[in-house]
């Protein structure tokens, strides 16, 4: 296989494997190497500026979502294919400056400040905690993905149907309390499960139909983004952007560990 490689690619590999640290390529030098740039242009490795702005808006909207909605987004994120979320993967890598596979608070703060210089440190901390649903002081890729899926636009019914079917594990055509207990696990109280049920059970029949699930999920998506943009424009005069959520965004969102760390 080595013989089949181009001379330029061999030089690149040798430069990475050089025993002498003073001659070995640094990470920054490797990213700027002409062979890498010829094979993987920078435009293919970094997110578009417009996408970064949409991601910022999505995180703002996500911080105000209920725990049940965040859980549903985690399910959708877990089932997303690579091709569907290519730009979001690039954005995650842009946030993850140290390339450690997670986003630290300092990395998140830097990215959010670039997107909106009006943010205070306290506001950014609240946003960080709303995305860090595992409460381990770092944001995993799946957490980031769940918080930014709407950057691609309104989540359509096909994706919601996939999430609904995943939660409706016994294929009864509706989400029951037992379904919620199953996907959340045994660590969460009956009161929490009942709370989730009440959020979307508009008919009060102790089950959540697909129609109710869609209504619950999509009702305020656009309103949240519009509200944020209004707040952002108003902040120019007050020099402060309020991100106080209706719900406690720092509350623990019960998401199955097998989803978070896969």
Coordinates of C-alpha atoms in Angstrom, one line a residue:
X1 CA 0.0 0.0 0.0
X2 CA 2.8 2.4 0.8
X3 CA 4.2 2.1 -2.7
X4 CA 0.9 3.1 -4.2
X5 CA 0.9 6.4 -2.3
X6 CA 2.0 9.7 -4.0
X7 CA 5.4 11.2 -3.2
X8 CA 3.7 14.2 -1.6
X9 CA 1.6 12.1 0.7
X10 CA 4.6 10.1 1.8
X11 CA 6.4 13.3 2.6
X12 CA 3.5 14.4 4.7
X13 CA 3.4 11.1 6.7
X14 CA 7.2 11.1 7.2
X15 CA 7.0 14.7 8.5
X16 CA 4.3 13.6 11.0
X17 CA 6.4 10.6 12.2
X18 CA 9.7 12.4 12.5
X19 CA 11.4 11.4 15.8
X20 CA 13.1 14.8 16.2
X21 CA 10.4 17.1 17.8
X22 CA 12.1 20.2 16.3
X23 CA 11.6 18.8 12.8
X24 CA 8.2 17.1 13.3
X25 CA 5.1 18.9 12.0
X26 CA 3.0 20.7 14.6
X27 CA -0.7 20.3 14.5
X28 CA -1.1 23.8 12.9
X29 CA 1.6 23.0 10.4
X30 CA 0.0 19.7 9.5
X31 CA -3.3 21.4 8.8
X32 CA -1.6 23.9 6.5
X33 CA 0.4 21.3 4.6
X34 CA 0.0 21.6 0.9
X35 CA -0.8 17.9 0.4
X36 CA -3.6 18.0 3.0
X37 CA -5.0 21.2 1.5
X38 CA -5.0 19.7 -2.0
X39 CA -6.9 16.6 -0.8
X40 CA -9.1 18.3 1.7
X41 CA -9.6 22.0 0.9
X42 CA -10.1 24.3 3.9
X43 CA -13.7 24.9 2.6
X44 CA -14.4 21.3 3.2
X45 CA -13.0 21.3 6.7
X46 CA -14.5 24.4 8.3
X47 CA -18.2 25.4 8.7
X48 CA -19.7 28.2 6.7
X49 CA -20.0 31.6 8.5
X50 CA -23.8 31.5 8.0
X51 CA -23.9 28.1 9.7
X52 CA -22.0 29.4 12.7
X53 CA -24.6 32.1 13.1
X54 CA -27.5 29.7 12.8
X55 CA -25.8 27.4 15.4
X56 CA -25.6 30.3 17.8
X57 CA -29.3 31.0 17.4
X58 CA -30.1 27.3 17.8
X59 CA -28.2 27.1 21.1
X60 CA -30.1 30.2 22.4
X61 CA -33.4 28.5 21.5
X62 CA -32.3 25.1 22.9
X63 CA -31.6 26.7 26.3
X64 CA -35.2 27.6 26.7
X65 CA -36.6 24.2 25.7
X66 CA -38.2 21.8 28.2
X67 CA -36.4 18.7 29.3
X68 CA -38.7 16.4 27.3
X69 CA -38.0 18.3 24.1
X70 CA -34.3 18.1 24.8
X71 CA -34.6 14.3 25.3
X72 CA -36.4 14.0 22.0
X73 CA -33.7 16.0 20.3
X74 CA -31.1 13.7 21.7
X75 CA -32.9 10.7 20.2
X76 CA -33.1 12.5 16.8
X77 CA -29.4 13.4 17.0
X78 CA -28.4 9.8 17.8
X79 CA -30.2 8.6 14.7
X80 CA -28.8 11.3 12.4
X81 CA -26.6 10.1 9.5
X82 CA -23.2 11.6 8.8
X83 CA -24.2 13.1 5.5
X84 CA -27.2 14.9 7.2
X85 CA -25.0 16.6 9.7
X86 CA -21.8 17.3 7.9
X87 CA -21.8 21.0 8.6
X88 CA -22.6 20.5 12.3
X89 CA -19.7 18.1 12.6
X90 CA -17.5 20.9 11.2
X91 CA -18.9 23.3 13.6
X92 CA -18.2 21.0 16.5
X93 CA -14.6 20.6 15.4
X94 CA -14.4 24.4 15.1
X95 CA -15.6 24.8 18.7
X96 CA -13.3 22.0 19.9
X97 CA -10.1 24.0 19.4
X98 CA -8.0 21.5 21.4
X99 CA -9.3 18.6 19.3
X100 CA -10.0 16.6 22.5
X101 CA -13.4 15.3 21.3
X102 CA -15.4 17.5 23.7
X103 CA -16.0 21.2 24.1
X104 CA -14.8 22.9 27.3
X105 CA -16.4 25.9 28.8
X106 CA -13.5 28.2 27.7
X107 CA -13.8 26.9 24.1
X108 CA -17.6 27.4 24.2
X109 CA -17.2 30.9 25.7
X110 CA -14.7 31.9 22.9
X111 CA -17.1 30.7 20.2
X112 CA -20.1 32.4 21.6
X113 CA -18.2 35.7 22.1
X114 CA -17.2 35.6 18.5
X115 CA -20.9 35.1 17.5
X116 CA -22.2 37.8 19.8
X117 CA -19.9 40.2 21.7
X118 CA -22.8 41.4 23.8
X119 CA -23.0 38.1 25.8
X120 CA -21.8 38.4 29.4
X121 CA -19.9 35.6 31.0
X122 CA -22.9 34.7 33.2
X123 CA -25.1 34.4 30.2
X124 CA -22.6 32.1 28.4
X125 CA -22.3 30.0 31.5
X126 CA -26.1 29.4 31.5
X127 CA -26.0 28.5 27.9
X128 CA -23.2 26.1 28.4
X129 CA -25.0 24.4 31.3
X130 CA -28.1 24.1 29.1
X131 CA -26.2 22.1 26.5
X132 CA -24.0 20.2 29.0
X133 CA -26.9 18.0 30.0
X134 CA -24.6 15.4 31.5
X135 CA -23.3 18.1 33.9
X136 CA -19.7 17.0 33.6
X137 CA -18.3 20.4 32.5
X138 CA -17.8 19.4 28.9
X139 CA -20.0 19.1 25.9
X140 CA -20.0 15.9 24.0
X141 CA -20.7 15.7 20.3
X142 CA -24.2 14.3 20.7
X143 CA -25.1 17.0 23.2
X144 CA -23.8 19.6 20.8
X145 CA -25.7 18.0 17.9
X146 CA -29.0 17.9 19.8
X147 CA -28.6 21.6 20.6
X148 CA -27.8 22.6 17.1
X149 CA -30.0 20.4 14.8
X150 CA -32.4 23.2 14.2
X151 CA -29.5 25.2 12.6
X152 CA -30.4 23.2 9.4
X153 CA -33.9 24.6 9.6
X154 CA -37.2 23.5 11.1
X155 CA -37.0 19.8 12.1
X156 CA -39.4 18.0 9.7
X157 CA -42.0 15.4 10.5
X158 CA -40.0 12.6 9.1
X159 CA -37.3 13.2 11.7
X160 CA -39.9 13.6 14.4
X161 CA -41.5 10.3 13.3
X162 CA -38.2 8.5 13.7
X163 CA -37.8 9.9 17.3
X164 CA -41.5 9.0 18.0
X165 CA -41.0 5.4 16.8
X166 CA -37.8 5.1 18.9
X167 CA -39.6 6.2 22.1
X168 CA -42.7 4.1 21.1
X169 CA -40.7 0.9 21.5
X170 CA -43.7 -1.4 21.7
X171 CA -45.2 -0.1 18.4
X172 CA -48.6 0.7 19.9
X173 CA -48.8 4.0 17.9
X174 CA -48.5 6.2 21.0
X175 CA -46.1 7.1 23.7
X176 CA -47.0 5.8 27.1
X177 CA -45.6 6.3 30.6
X178 CA -44.0 2.9 30.3
X179 CA -42.3 4.0 27.1
X180 CA -40.9 7.1 28.9
X181 CA -39.7 5.0 31.8
X182 CA -37.9 2.6 29.4
X183 CA -36.0 5.3 27.5
X184 CA -35.2 7.3 30.6
X185 CA -34.2 4.4 32.7
X186 CA -34.8 3.6 36.3
X187 CA -33.0 6.5 37.9
X188 CA -35.8 9.0 37.3
X189 CA -38.9 9.5 39.4
X190 CA -42.5 8.8 38.6
X191 CA -43.1 12.5 39.0
X192 CA -40.6 13.3 36.3
X193 CA -42.2 10.8 33.9
X194 CA -45.6 12.2 34.7
X195 CA -44.3 15.7 34.0
X196 CA -43.1 14.7 30.6
X197 CA -46.4 13.0 29.8
X198 CA -48.4 16.1 30.8
X199 CA -46.3 18.4 28.6
X200 CA -47.4 16.7 25.4
X201 CA -50.6 14.9 26.3
X202 CA -52.9 17.6 25.1
X203 CA -56.0 15.4 25.1
X204 CA -55.4 14.2 28.7
X205 CA -55.9 10.5 27.8
X206 CA -52.6 9.4 29.4
X207 CA -50.8 8.8 26.1
X208 CA -49.0 10.9 23.5
X209 CA -50.1 10.4 19.9
X210 CA -47.8 11.3 17.0
X211 CA -50.0 14.4 16.2
X212 CA -49.6 15.6 19.8
X213 CA -45.8 14.9 19.7
X214 CA -45.5 17.0 16.5
X215 CA -47.6 19.8 17.9
X216 CA -45.6 19.8 21.2
X217 CA -42.3 19.8 19.4
X218 CA -42.8 22.3 16.7
X219 CA -45.2 24.8 18.3
X220 CA -42.5 27.2 19.5
X221 CA -39.5 26.5 17.3
X222 CA -39.8 29.6 15.2
X223 CA -41.1 31.8 18.0
X224 CA -38.0 31.0 20.1
X225 CA -35.6 32.2 17.3
X226 CA -37.7 35.3 16.6
X227 CA -37.8 36.1 20.3
X228 CA -34.0 35.8 20.5
X229 CA -33.4 38.0 17.5
X230 CA -35.7 40.7 19.1
X231 CA -33.8 40.4 22.3
X232 CA -30.5 40.7 20.5
X233 CA -31.5 43.9 18.7
X234 CA -32.7 45.4 21.9
X235 CA -29.4 44.6 23.6
X236 CA -27.6 47.1 21.5
X237 CA -29.0 49.9 23.6
X238 CA -28.9 48.0 26.9
X239 CA -25.6 46.3 26.3
X240 CA -27.0 43.2 27.8
X241 CA -28.7 40.1 26.3
X242 CA -31.0 38.2 28.6
X243 CA -31.0 34.4 28.2
X244 CA -33.0 33.6 31.3
X245 CA -35.0 30.5 30.3
X246 CA -38.6 29.8 31.1
X247 CA -37.4 26.4 32.4
X248 CA -34.3 25.8 34.5
X249 CA -31.9 25.1 31.7
X250 CA -29.3 23.8 34.2
X251 CA -31.6 21.2 35.6
X252 CA -30.5 17.6 34.8
X253 CA -32.1 16.4 31.6
X254 CA -32.6 12.6 31.9
X255 CA -30.9 11.2 28.8
X256 CA -29.9 7.6 28.6
X257 CA -26.1 7.1 29.1
X258 CA -26.0 4.7 26.1
X259 CA -27.1 7.6 23.9
X260 CA -24.7 10.2 25.3
X261 CA -21.5 8.3 25.2
X262 CA -21.9 6.1 22.1

